[in-house]
PDB file of C-alpha atoms in Angstrom:
ATOM      1  CA  MET A   1     -52.434-174.456  13.106  1.00  0.00           C
ATOM      2  CA  GLU A   2     -49.332-173.534  14.829  1.00  0.00           C
ATOM      3  CA  ILE A   3     -45.526-175.446  13.347  1.00  0.00           C
ATOM      4  CA  GLU A   4     -42.582-174.726  15.123  1.00  0.00           C
ATOM      5  CA  TYR A   5     -39.823-174.256  12.846  1.00  0.00           C
ATOM      6  CA  GLN A   6     -36.262-173.998  13.608  1.00  0.00           C
ATOM      7  CA  SER A   7     -36.644-170.499  15.981  1.00  0.00           C
ATOM      8  CA  PHE A   8     -39.439-169.710  14.272  1.00  0.00           C
ATOM      9  CA  LYS A   9     -42.808-169.823  14.727  1.00  0.00           C
ATOM     10  CA  ILE A  10     -45.258-171.061  12.118  1.00  0.00           C
ATOM     11  CA  SER A  11     -49.294-169.503  12.691  1.00  0.00           C
ATOM     12  CA  ASP A  12     -52.807-169.335  11.088  1.00  0.00           C
ATOM     13  CA  GLN A  13     -53.917-167.023  13.291  1.00  0.00           C
ATOM     14  CA  THR A  14     -55.298-164.455  11.922  1.00  0.00           C
ATOM     15  CA  SER A  15     -55.175-162.211  15.198  1.00  0.00           C
ATOM     16  CA  LEU A  16     -51.334-163.175  15.904  1.00  0.00           C
ATOM     17  CA  LEU A  17     -50.995-160.517  12.359  1.00  0.00           C
ATOM     18  CA  GLN A  18     -49.356-157.308  12.671  1.00  0.00           C
ATOM     19  CA  ILE A  19     -50.100-155.410   9.885  1.00  0.00           C
ATOM     20  CA  ASP A  20     -47.674-152.869  10.272  1.00  0.00           C
ATOM     21  CA  ARG A  21     -45.175-155.496   9.818  1.00  0.00           C
ATOM     22  CA  ILE A  22     -46.813-156.491   6.693  1.00  0.00           C
ATOM     23  CA  HIS A  23     -46.880-153.099   5.145  1.00  0.00           C
ATOM     24  CA  GLU A  24     -43.349-152.946   6.128  1.00  0.00           C
ATOM     25  CA  MET A  25     -42.496-156.465   3.746  1.00  0.00           C
ATOM     26  CA  LEU A  26     -44.716-155.722   0.948  1.00  0.00           C
ATOM     27  CA  GLN A  27     -43.856-151.915   0.283  1.00  0.00           C
ATOM     28  CA  LYS A  28     -40.067-154.364  -0.601  1.00  0.00           C
ATOM     29  CA  SER A  29     -42.042-155.841  -2.755  1.00  0.00           C
ATOM     30  CA  TYR A  30     -42.654-155.590  -6.593  1.00  0.00           C
ATOM     31  CA  TRP A  31     -46.329-156.446  -6.570  1.00  0.00           C
ATOM     32  CA  ALA A  32     -47.565-154.476  -3.663  1.00  0.00           C
ATOM     33  CA  GLN A  33     -44.872-151.481  -3.354  1.00  0.00           C
ATOM     34  CA  ALA A  34     -48.621-149.412  -3.378  1.00  0.00           C
ATOM     35  CA  ARG A  35     -50.718-151.191  -1.290  1.00  0.00           C
ATOM     36  CA  SER A  36     -51.801-149.644   2.034  1.00  0.00           C
ATOM     37  CA  LYS A  37     -52.227-150.681   5.770  1.00  0.00           C
ATOM     38  CA  GLU A  38     -55.613-149.973   5.279  1.00  0.00           C
ATOM     39  CA  THR A  39     -55.802-152.422   2.111  1.00  0.00           C
ATOM     40  CA  ILE A  40     -53.791-154.984   3.694  1.00  0.00           C
ATOM     41  CA  ALA A  41     -56.111-155.586   6.346  1.00  0.00           C
ATOM     42  CA  GLN A  42     -58.813-155.411   4.338  1.00  0.00           C
ATOM     43  CA  SER A  43     -57.590-158.373   2.014  1.00  0.00           C
ATOM     44  CA  ILE A  44     -56.731-160.370   5.635  1.00  0.00           C
ATOM     45  CA  LEU A  45     -60.104-160.467   6.480  1.00  0.00           C
ATOM     46  CA  HIS A  46     -61.497-162.529   3.404  1.00  0.00           C
ATOM     47  CA  SER A  47     -57.679-164.496   2.864  1.00  0.00           C
ATOM     48  CA  ILE A  48     -56.635-167.591   4.655  1.00  0.00           C
ATOM     49  CA  CYS A  49     -53.279-165.474   6.555  1.00  0.00           C
ATOM     50  CA  PHE A  50     -49.769-167.259   7.668  1.00  0.00           C
ATOM     51  CA  GLY A  51     -47.372-165.688   8.902  1.00  0.00           C
ATOM     52  CA  ALA A  52     -43.568-166.525  10.397  1.00  0.00           C
ATOM     53  CA  TYR A  53     -42.301-164.882  13.725  1.00  0.00           C
ATOM     54  CA  CYS A  54     -39.099-164.250  15.133  1.00  0.00           C
ATOM     55  CA  GLU A  55     -39.554-163.897  19.020  1.00  0.00           C
ATOM     56  CA  GLY A  56     -42.476-162.874  18.114  1.00  0.00           C
ATOM     57  CA  VAL A  57     -41.548-160.299  15.485  1.00  0.00           C
ATOM     58  CA  GLN A  58     -43.492-161.383  12.151  1.00  0.00           C
ATOM     59  CA  VAL A  59     -40.691-162.124   9.677  1.00  0.00           C
ATOM     60  CA  GLY A  60     -42.888-163.546   7.225  1.00  0.00           C
ATOM     61  CA  PHE A  61     -46.349-163.676   5.701  1.00  0.00           C
ATOM     62  CA  ALA A  62     -48.838-165.450   2.916  1.00  0.00           C
ATOM     63  CA  ARG A  63     -52.010-164.640   2.215  1.00  0.00           C
ATOM     64  CA  CYS A  64     -54.456-166.933   0.168  1.00  0.00           C
ATOM     65  CA  VAL A  65     -57.308-166.622  -1.318  1.00  0.00           C
ATOM     66  CA  THR A  66     -59.882-168.932  -1.991  1.00  0.00           C
ATOM     67  CA  ASP A  67     -63.876-170.175  -2.466  1.00  0.00           C
ATOM     68  CA  TYR A  68     -62.735-173.286  -0.051  1.00  0.00           C
ATOM     69  CA  ALA A  69     -64.694-175.602  -3.478  1.00  0.00           C
ATOM     70  CA  THR A  70     -62.345-175.922  -6.073  1.00  0.00           C
ATOM     71  CA  ILE A  71     -59.307-173.097  -6.089  1.00  0.00           C
ATOM     72  CA  PHE A  72     -56.994-171.167  -3.978  1.00  0.00           C
ATOM     73  CA  TRP A  73     -54.641-167.906  -5.608  1.00  0.00           C
ATOM     74  CA  LEU A  74     -51.636-168.062  -3.811  1.00  0.00           C
ATOM     75  CA  CYS A  75     -50.107-164.401  -2.648  1.00  0.00           C
ATOM     76  CA  ASP A  76     -48.451-161.640  -1.075  1.00  0.00           C
ATOM     77  CA  VAL A  77     -45.961-164.258  -0.046  1.00  0.00           C
ATOM     78  CA  ILE A  78     -42.817-162.341   1.350  1.00  0.00           C
ATOM     79  CA  VAL A  79     -39.958-162.992   4.476  1.00  0.00           C
ATOM     80  CA  ASP A  80     -37.681-160.208   5.352  1.00  0.00           C
ATOM     81  CA  GLU A  81     -34.854-159.529   3.451  1.00  0.00           C
ATOM     82  CA  ALA A  82     -32.666-160.147   7.339  1.00  0.00           C
ATOM     83  CA  TYR A  83     -34.674-163.353   7.861  1.00  0.00           C
ATOM     84  CA  ARG A  84     -34.190-165.068   4.156  1.00  0.00           C
ATOM     85  CA  GLY A  85     -31.980-168.258   3.170  1.00  0.00           C
ATOM     86  CA  ARG A  86     -32.907-169.626   6.777  1.00  0.00           C
ATOM     87  CA  GLY A  87     -35.706-171.918   5.289  1.00  0.00           C
ATOM     88  CA  ILE A  88     -38.742-169.888   6.369  1.00  0.00           C
ATOM     89  CA  GLY A  89     -40.791-169.873   2.753  1.00  0.00           C
ATOM     90  CA  LYS A  90     -39.743-173.155   2.978  1.00  0.00           C
ATOM     91  CA  ALA A  91     -42.374-173.495   5.536  1.00  0.00           C
ATOM     92  CA  LEU A  92     -44.637-171.083   4.973  1.00  0.00           C
ATOM     93  CA  MET A  93     -45.729-172.824   2.040  1.00  0.00           C
ATOM     94  CA  GLU A  94     -45.562-176.857   3.260  1.00  0.00           C
ATOM     95  CA  ALA A  95     -47.692-174.397   6.152  1.00  0.00           C
ATOM     96  CA  VAL A  96     -49.302-174.272   2.630  1.00  0.00           C
ATOM     97  CA  ALA A  97     -50.020-177.311   1.476  1.00  0.00           C
ATOM     98  CA  SER A  98     -51.175-179.085   4.845  1.00  0.00           C
ATOM     99  CA  HIS A  99     -54.077-176.740   6.192  1.00  0.00           C
ATOM    100  CA  GLU A 100     -56.934-178.331   6.603  1.00  0.00           C
ATOM    101  CA  LYS A 101     -59.283-175.748   4.515  1.00  0.00           C
ATOM    102  CA  LEU A 102     -57.405-175.955   1.337  1.00  0.00           C
ATOM    103  CA  GLN A 103     -56.744-179.391   0.924  1.00  0.00           C
ATOM    104  CA  GLY A 104     -57.667-181.159  -2.983  1.00  0.00           C
ATOM    105  CA  LEU A 105     -58.230-177.944  -4.014  1.00  0.00           C
ATOM    106  CA  SER A 106     -56.469-176.994  -6.834  1.00  0.00           C
ATOM    107  CA  GLY A 107     -53.637-173.981  -6.340  1.00  0.00           C
ATOM    108  CA  ILE A 108     -52.628-170.691  -8.824  1.00  0.00           C
ATOM    109  CA  LEU A 109     -49.464-168.986  -7.828  1.00  0.00           C
ATOM    110  CA  MET A 110     -48.510-165.500 -10.581  1.00  0.00           C
ATOM    111  CA  THR A 111     -44.764-164.959 -10.227  1.00  0.00           C
ATOM    112  CA  ARG A 112     -41.397-163.330 -11.075  1.00  0.00           C
ATOM    113  CA  ASP A 113     -39.281-165.001  -8.803  1.00  0.00           C
ATOM    114  CA  ALA A 114     -38.604-167.717  -6.490  1.00  0.00           C
ATOM    115  CA  HIS A 115     -39.782-170.531  -8.596  1.00  0.00           C
ATOM    116  CA  GLY A 116     -37.939-172.663  -6.970  1.00  0.00           C
ATOM    117  CA  LEU A 117     -39.467-172.525  -3.838  1.00  0.00           C
ATOM    118  CA  TYR A 118     -43.516-173.184  -5.050  1.00  0.00           C
ATOM    119  CA  ALA A 119     -42.257-175.947  -7.959  1.00  0.00           C
ATOM    120  CA  LYS A 120     -42.101-178.641  -4.224  1.00  0.00           C
ATOM    121  CA  HIS A 121     -45.577-177.996  -4.392  1.00  0.00           C
ATOM    122  CA  GLY A 122     -46.834-178.139  -7.643  1.00  0.00           C
TER     123      GLY A 122
END
């Protein structure tokens, strides 16, 4: 899956994910600041992941853990601070909501912030 959004590309291609950039962004989060690059890489292997890219540089990330039958957990949704306010988070959520492997599944999300971003998607 690949979506063009303004000057950004949203993709679920694991080969495009940039572990160093994901680690850098997650270190600034309240939920994953202590996570190692190795742990992030391992979590990606067992998830459906989405990246947002600007001129080849990863500027956003979202990850879904699923049993592919009944449920998925949306986690690690983050946009680089320098790119916030441009709709990238919304575009990532649209990609998650429309992904073929997540259709018909119930989603779970736990968050302390950005409730407005997620409310549109239930």
